Coordinates of C-alpha atoms and ligand atoms in Angstrom, one line a residue:
M1 CA 15.3 22.4 10.7
L2 CA 13.6 19.4 12.3
R3 CA 12.6 16.6 9.9
A4 CA 11.6 12.9 10.1
R5 CA 14.1 10.4 8.6
I6 CA 13.4 6.8 7.8
V7 CA 16.0 4.9 9.8
G8 CA 14.7 1.3 9.4
T9 CA 12.5 -0.6 7.1
G10 CA 10.9 -4.1 7.3
S11 CA 8.4 -6.3 5.5
S12 CA 6.6 -9.6 5.8
V13 CA 4.6 -11.6 3.3
P14 CA 2.9 -15.0 3.9
E15 CA 4.6 -18.1 2.6
K16 CA 1.7 -19.4 0.5
V17 CA 2.0 -18.4 -3.2
L18 CA -1.0 -18.3 -5.6
T19 CA 0.0 -18.2 -9.2
N20 CA -1.9 -17.1 -12.3
F21 CA -1.9 -20.7 -13.3
D22 CA -3.6 -21.6 -10.0
L23 CA -6.2 -19.0 -10.8
E24 CA -6.9 -20.4 -14.2
K25 CA -8.4 -23.4 -12.4
M26 CA -10.6 -21.2 -10.2
V27 CA -12.2 -18.6 -12.5
D28 CA -12.5 -18.0 -16.3
T29 CA -9.2 -16.3 -16.8
S30 CA -5.7 -16.9 -18.2
D31 CA -2.1 -16.2 -17.2
E32 CA -1.8 -14.3 -20.5
W33 CA -4.7 -12.0 -19.7
I34 CA -3.6 -11.3 -16.1
T35 CA 0.1 -10.7 -17.2
T36 CA -0.7 -8.3 -20.1
R37 CA -3.5 -6.4 -18.3
T38 CA -1.9 -6.1 -14.9
G39 CA 1.7 -7.3 -14.8
I40 CA 0.9 -9.7 -11.9
K41 CA 2.3 -13.2 -12.0
E42 CA 1.6 -14.4 -8.5
R43 CA 0.5 -13.2 -5.1
R44 CA 0.8 -14.3 -1.4
I45 CA -2.1 -15.6 0.6
A46 CA -2.2 -15.5 4.4
G47 CA -2.5 -18.9 6.1
D48 CA -4.6 -20.1 9.0
G49 CA -3.6 -18.3 12.2
E50 CA -2.1 -15.4 10.2
Y51 CA -3.9 -12.0 10.8
T52 CA -3.2 -8.5 9.7
S53 CA -1.5 -7.9 13.1
T54 CA 0.7 -11.0 12.6
L55 CA 2.2 -9.6 9.3
A56 CA 2.3 -6.1 10.7
T57 CA 4.1 -7.2 13.8
R58 CA 6.7 -9.2 11.8
A59 CA 7.4 -6.3 9.4
A60 CA 7.6 -3.8 12.3
A61 CA 10.0 -6.0 14.3
R62 CA 12.3 -6.2 11.2
A63 CA 12.2 -2.4 10.8
L64 CA 12.9 -1.8 14.5
E65 CA 15.8 -4.2 14.3
M66 CA 17.4 -2.4 11.3
S67 CA 16.9 1.0 13.0
G68 CA 18.4 0.1 16.4
V69 CA 15.4 1.8 17.9
A70 CA 13.8 -0.1 20.8
A71 CA 10.0 -0.7 20.8
D72 CA 9.5 1.3 24.0
E73 CA 11.1 4.4 22.4
I74 CA 8.3 4.7 19.8
D75 CA 6.0 7.7 20.5
L76 CA 3.5 7.1 17.6
L77 CA 2.5 3.8 16.1
I78 CA 0.2 3.9 13.1
V79 CA -1.2 1.0 11.1
A80 CA -2.6 1.8 7.7
T81 CA -5.1 -0.9 6.8
V82 CA -8.6 -1.6 5.4
T83 CA -8.5 -5.2 6.6
P84 CA -7.9 -4.8 10.4
D85 CA -8.0 -7.8 12.7
F86 CA -11.3 -6.4 14.2
P87 CA -13.5 -3.4 13.6
F88 CA -12.1 -2.3 17.1
P89 CA -9.8 -2.2 18.9
S90 CA -7.4 -0.9 16.3
T91 CA -4.8 -3.3 14.8
A92 CA -2.2 -0.7 15.9
C93 CA -3.1 -1.5 19.5
I94 CA -2.6 -5.2 19.0
V95 CA 0.7 -4.6 17.3
Q96 CA 1.7 -2.3 20.2
S97 CA 1.0 -5.1 22.6
N98 CA 2.9 -7.6 20.5
L99 CA 6.0 -5.4 20.3
G100 CA 5.9 -3.9 23.8
A101 CA 5.8 -0.4 22.3
S102 CA 4.3 0.7 25.6
R103 CA 4.9 4.5 25.3
A104 CA 3.3 4.9 21.9
A105 CA -0.1 6.4 21.0
A106 CA -1.4 3.7 18.6
F107 CA -4.2 4.0 16.1
D108 CA -5.2 2.8 12.6
V109 CA -5.6 4.9 9.5
S110 CA -8.1 4.0 6.8
A111 CA -7.1 5.4 3.5
A112 CA -7.0 2.2 1.4
C113 CA -4.0 1.9 -0.9
S114 CA -2.9 5.5 0.1
G115 CA -2.9 4.6 3.8
F116 CA 0.9 4.3 4.2
I117 CA 1.4 7.8 2.7
Y118 CA -1.3 9.1 5.0
G119 CA 0.3 7.6 8.1
L120 CA 3.7 8.8 7.0
S121 CA 2.3 12.3 6.5
L122 CA 0.8 12.4 10.0
A123 CA 4.0 11.0 11.6
S124 CA 6.3 13.3 9.6
N125 CA 4.3 16.4 10.7
A126 CA 4.2 15.2 14.3
I127 CA 8.0 14.9 14.3
K128 CA 8.5 18.2 12.5
T129 CA 6.5 20.0 15.2
G130 CA 8.3 18.2 18.0
A131 CA 5.1 16.4 19.2
A132 CA 6.9 13.0 18.6
S133 CA 10.5 12.1 18.0
K134 CA 10.2 8.4 17.0
A135 CA 7.4 6.8 15.0
L136 CA 6.5 3.4 13.5
I137 CA 4.4 3.4 10.4
I138 CA 3.0 0.1 9.1
G139 CA 1.0 -0.7 6.0
A140 CA -0.6 -4.1 6.5
E141 CA -3.4 -6.0 4.7
I142 CA -5.1 -9.4 4.3
L143 CA -7.3 -8.4 1.4
T144 CA -7.7 -12.0 0.3
R145 CA -10.2 -12.5 3.1
I146 CA -12.6 -10.0 1.6
L147 CA -12.3 -11.1 -2.0
D148 CA -15.1 -12.8 -3.9
W149 CA -13.2 -15.8 -5.4
T150 CA -15.8 -16.2 -8.1
D151 CA -15.4 -12.6 -9.4
R152 CA -12.6 -12.6 -12.0
N153 CA -12.7 -8.8 -12.1
T154 CA -11.2 -8.5 -8.6
C155 CA -10.0 -11.8 -7.1
L156 CA -6.8 -12.0 -9.1
L157 CA -5.6 -8.4 -8.4
F158 CA -4.8 -8.5 -4.7
G159 CA -2.5 -10.1 -2.2
D160 CA -1.5 -10.1 1.4
G161 CA 1.5 -8.6 3.2
A162 CA 2.9 -5.8 5.4
G163 CA 5.7 -3.3 5.3
A164 CA 7.0 -0.9 8.0
A165 CA 9.2 2.1 8.4
V166 CA 10.7 3.6 11.6
L167 CA 11.0 7.4 11.6
S168 CA 13.3 9.4 13.8
S169 CA 13.9 13.1 14.0
C170 CA 16.9 14.5 12.3
T171 CA 18.3 18.0 11.7
D172 CA 20.6 17.6 8.7
E173 CA 19.6 17.5 5.0
H174 CA 18.2 14.0 5.1
G175 CA 14.6 12.9 5.7
I176 CA 11.1 13.5 4.5
L177 CA 11.1 16.7 2.5
S178 CA 7.3 16.9 2.1
T179 CA 4.1 14.9 2.0
H180 CA 0.9 15.7 0.2
I181 CA -2.4 13.8 0.8
H182 CA -5.7 14.2 -1.0
S183 CA -9.2 12.7 -1.1
D184 CA -12.3 12.9 -3.2
G185 CA -15.2 11.1 -1.5
S186 CA -17.6 11.7 -4.4
Y187 CA -16.0 8.6 -6.0
W188 CA -16.4 6.3 -2.9
E189 CA -18.5 3.8 -4.8
L190 CA -15.8 3.0 -7.3
L191 CA -13.9 0.8 -4.8
Y192 CA -15.4 -0.3 -1.5
Q193 CA -16.5 -3.1 0.8
E194 CA -20.3 -2.6 1.2
G195 CA -21.0 -4.9 4.1
C196 CA -20.1 -5.5 7.7
G197 CA -20.2 -1.9 8.8
S198 CA -23.1 0.1 10.3
R199 CA -24.9 0.4 6.9
N200 CA -25.0 -3.3 6.2
P201 CA -24.2 -5.1 9.4
A202 CA -22.8 -8.6 9.6
V203 CA -26.1 -10.4 9.4
Q204 CA -27.1 -13.3 7.1
E205 CA -28.7 -11.0 4.4
T206 CA -25.4 -9.2 4.0
F207 CA -23.5 -12.5 3.4
D208 CA -26.3 -13.9 1.1
A209 CA -26.0 -10.8 -1.0
K210 CA -22.2 -11.1 -1.0
R211 CA -21.9 -7.5 0.4
H212 CA -19.0 -8.5 2.6
F213 CA -16.7 -8.6 -0.5
L214 CA -14.6 -5.9 -2.1
R215 CA -16.1 -4.3 -5.2
M216 CA -14.3 -2.2 -7.8
Q217 CA -15.1 -0.5 -11.1
G218 CA -11.5 -1.2 -12.3
N219 CA -11.4 0.8 -15.6
E220 CA -12.8 4.0 -14.0
V221 CA -10.3 3.7 -11.1
F222 CA -7.5 3.1 -13.7
K223 CA -8.1 6.4 -15.5
L224 CA -8.4 8.4 -12.3
A225 CA -5.3 6.8 -10.8
V226 CA -3.0 7.7 -13.7
R227 CA -4.0 11.4 -13.5
A228 CA -4.0 11.7 -9.7
M229 CA -0.7 10.0 -9.3
E230 CA 1.0 12.2 -11.9
D231 CA -0.5 15.3 -10.2
A232 CA 0.7 14.1 -6.8
A233 CA 4.3 13.4 -8.1
L234 CA 4.5 16.8 -9.7
E235 CA 3.1 18.5 -6.6
A236 CA 5.8 16.9 -4.5
L237 CA 8.6 17.9 -6.9
G238 CA 7.2 21.5 -7.4
A239 CA 6.9 22.1 -3.6
N240 CA 10.6 21.4 -3.3
G241 CA 11.8 23.2 -6.5
L242 CA 12.8 19.9 -8.1
S243 CA 11.9 18.2 -11.4
P244 CA 11.4 14.6 -12.4
A245 CA 15.0 14.4 -13.7
D246 CA 16.1 14.8 -10.0
I247 CA 14.4 11.6 -9.0
D248 CA 16.8 8.7 -8.2
I249 CA 14.1 6.1 -7.4
F250 CA 10.4 6.2 -7.8
I251 CA 8.3 3.9 -5.6
P252 CA 4.7 3.9 -6.8
H253 CA 1.7 2.0 -5.3
Q254 CA 1.8 -1.4 -7.0
A255 CA -1.7 -1.9 -8.5
N256 CA -1.2 -2.3 -12.2
R257 CA 1.9 -2.4 -14.3
R258 CA 0.2 -0.3 -17.0
I259 CA -0.6 2.4 -14.5
I260 CA 3.0 2.4 -13.3
D261 CA 4.4 2.5 -16.8
A262 CA 2.0 5.4 -17.8
I263 CA 3.1 7.5 -14.9
G264 CA 6.8 6.7 -15.5
K265 CA 6.4 7.8 -19.1
R266 CA 4.6 11.0 -18.2
L267 CA 7.4 11.9 -15.8
G268 CA 10.0 10.9 -18.3
L269 CA 11.6 8.3 -16.0
G270 CA 13.8 5.5 -17.3
S271 CA 12.7 2.0 -16.2
D272 CA 15.8 1.7 -14.0
K273 CA 14.4 4.4 -11.8
V274 CA 11.0 2.8 -11.3
F275 CA 10.7 0.1 -8.6
V276 CA 8.3 -2.7 -9.5
N277 CA 7.5 -5.8 -7.5
L278 CA 3.8 -6.4 -8.2
D279 CA 4.6 -9.3 -10.4
R280 CA 5.4 -11.2 -7.2
Y281 CA 2.8 -9.8 -4.8
G282 CA -0.1 -8.3 -6.7
N283 CA -1.8 -5.3 -5.1
T284 CA -1.3 -5.3 -1.4
S285 CA -3.1 -2.0 -0.9
A286 CA -1.6 0.0 2.1
A287 CA 1.3 -2.5 2.3
S288 CA 2.5 -2.1 -1.3
I289 CA 4.7 1.0 -0.9
P290 CA 6.4 -0.1 2.4
I291 CA 7.1 -3.6 1.0
A292 CA 8.6 -2.1 -2.1
L293 CA 10.6 0.4 0.0
D294 CA 12.0 -2.4 2.2
E295 CA 13.0 -4.5 -0.8
A296 CA 14.6 -1.5 -2.5
N297 CA 16.4 -0.6 0.8
R298 CA 17.7 -4.1 1.5
T299 CA 18.9 -4.6 -2.0
G300 CA 20.9 -1.4 -1.9
R301 CA 18.9 0.5 -4.4
M302 CA 19.1 3.8 -2.4
G303 CA 22.4 5.6 -1.8
D304 CA 23.1 8.4 0.7
G305 CA 21.4 11.6 -0.5
D306 CA 19.3 9.9 -3.2
L307 CA 15.9 11.5 -3.9
V308 CA 13.1 9.0 -3.4
L309 CA 9.5 9.6 -4.4
F310 CA 6.5 7.6 -3.1
D311 CA 3.2 8.0 -5.0
A312 CA -0.1 6.3 -4.0
F313 CA -3.7 6.1 -5.1
G314 CA -6.6 4.1 -3.7
G315 CA -10.3 3.7 -2.6
G316 CA -12.0 6.7 -1.1
L317 CA -10.8 8.0 -3.5
T318 CA -7.5 8.9 -1.8
W319 CA -4.0 9.7 -3.2
G320 CA -0.8 11.3 -2.1
S321 CA 3.0 11.5 -2.4
A322 CA 6.1 11.8 -0.2
L323 CA 9.5 13.1 -1.3
I324 CA 12.5 11.9 0.7
R325 CA 16.2 12.7 0.8
W326 CA 17.6 9.3 1.7
Ligands
UT7_1 O1 -5.2 -0.2 -5.7 C1 -6.2 0.8 -5.8 C2 -6.5 1.2 -7.1 N1 -6.8 0.1 -8.0 C3 -6.4 0.1 -9.2 O2 -5.6 1.0 -9.5 C4 -6.9 -0.9 -10.2 C5 -7.2 -0.2 -11.5 N2 -7.7 -0.9 -12.5 C6 -7.1 -1.9 -13.2 O3 -6.0 -2.3 -12.8 C7 -7.7 -2.5 -14.4 O4 -8.9 -1.7 -14.8 C8 -8.1 -4.0 -14.3 C9 -6.9 -4.8 -14.3 C10 -8.9 -4.2 -13.1 C11 -9.0 -4.4 -15.5 O5 -8.2 -4.1 -16.7 P1 -9.0 -3.4 -17.9 O6 -8.0 -3.3 -19.0 O7 -9.6 -2.1 -17.4 O8 -10.1 -4.4 -18.3 P2 -11.7 -4.3 -18.4 O9 -12.2 -4.3 -17.0 O10 -12.0 -3.1 -19.2 O11 -12.1 -5.6 -19.1 C12 -11.6 -5.8 -20.5 C13 -12.1 -7.2 -20.9 C14 -13.6 -7.4 -20.7 O12 -14.1 -8.2 -21.8 P3 -14.9 -7.5 -23.0 O13 -16.0 -6.8 -22.3 O14 -13.9 -6.5 -23.6 O15 -15.3 -8.6 -23.8 C15 -13.6 -8.2 -19.4 O16 -14.8 -9.0 -19.3 O17 -11.5 -8.2 -20.2 C16 -12.4 -9.1 -19.6 N3 -11.9 -9.5 -18.3 C17 -11.2 -10.6 -18.1 N4 -10.8 -11.6 -19.0 C18 -10.0 -12.6 -18.5 C19 -12.0 -8.9 -17.1 N5 -11.4 -9.6 -16.1 C20 -10.9 -10.7 -16.8 C21 -10.1 -11.8 -16.3 N6 -9.7 -12.7 -17.2 N7 -9.7 -11.9 -15.0

């Protein structure tokens, strides 16, 4: 049976660190509130001359290097992002040019924090059907450029970064066992960027009304995230005749420590099985799972044959899971 296997991972975060103590000087908040309500201690902020494509290209180059796959062998190049370099062309096309991935069909996926799972699902299915044999999936965001730095409800939650995975076809027991992706557009107003699209174009009124910034109803999103992520995890396991006890490492979207802990508890997972790095990066949206994956991979957290579960949730609303035999 033909499957997609992850043969290389990479990530890249900007050098500049913004701590909770830095934020205490910017808005009415405290390290204590941020730590207990979110688990975040610091996040990375892109510098001048760093764009989403810059971080995406660096992460992708590292993933390609690990995989031994050359850029011009890639058939499909997908960038998951809601903070592209430009409305068009796609950030994927810019990354394609940077890498020299000349044979690839390159395009962006917009599914907010679930974007990497969406891209992985598309690429996995393309490989399963034989439509592609090698794919590069990148989650990359510079969310700090669409944050309202006077809004304490949002500005401290997010950070910048990129992560990437190279997929190659395989015929043994390894690889992506299944992916499941879902959306419910009736909740779109819970988490969105209202301005700079066709509805509220990039004109002075849009900026004056601060419509170009990200807006979120955090506590509503929180409740829906826990339920949807638990459902997506159980759906992945059920589809493969497996149970939570079979999971070796759980890599959830890194939005809030309390969300991660609640899902881990519902699935009965020990904390040693749950990968968490949001204390260092905050919520990097589509980049969060591939950055965590790369850190887990490079620190030897996954052994041959381990069962790895990805679980995401984000604006749209969107959610999904992917189950992998490493
Ligand atoms: O990645 C995509 C999906 N996104 C998420 O999953 C995010 C989900 N949501 C969350 O992570 C949480 O809802 C937040 C971290 C955003 C907020 O935590 P919360 O426990 O839901 O807090 P809240 O919004 O209900 O606010 C609780 C209190 C309020 O004060 P009162 O009304 O109880 O007096 C807020 O005004 O905390 C106050 N508050 C703050 N205090 C200090 C809100 N933000 C801050 C702040 N510093 N930064």
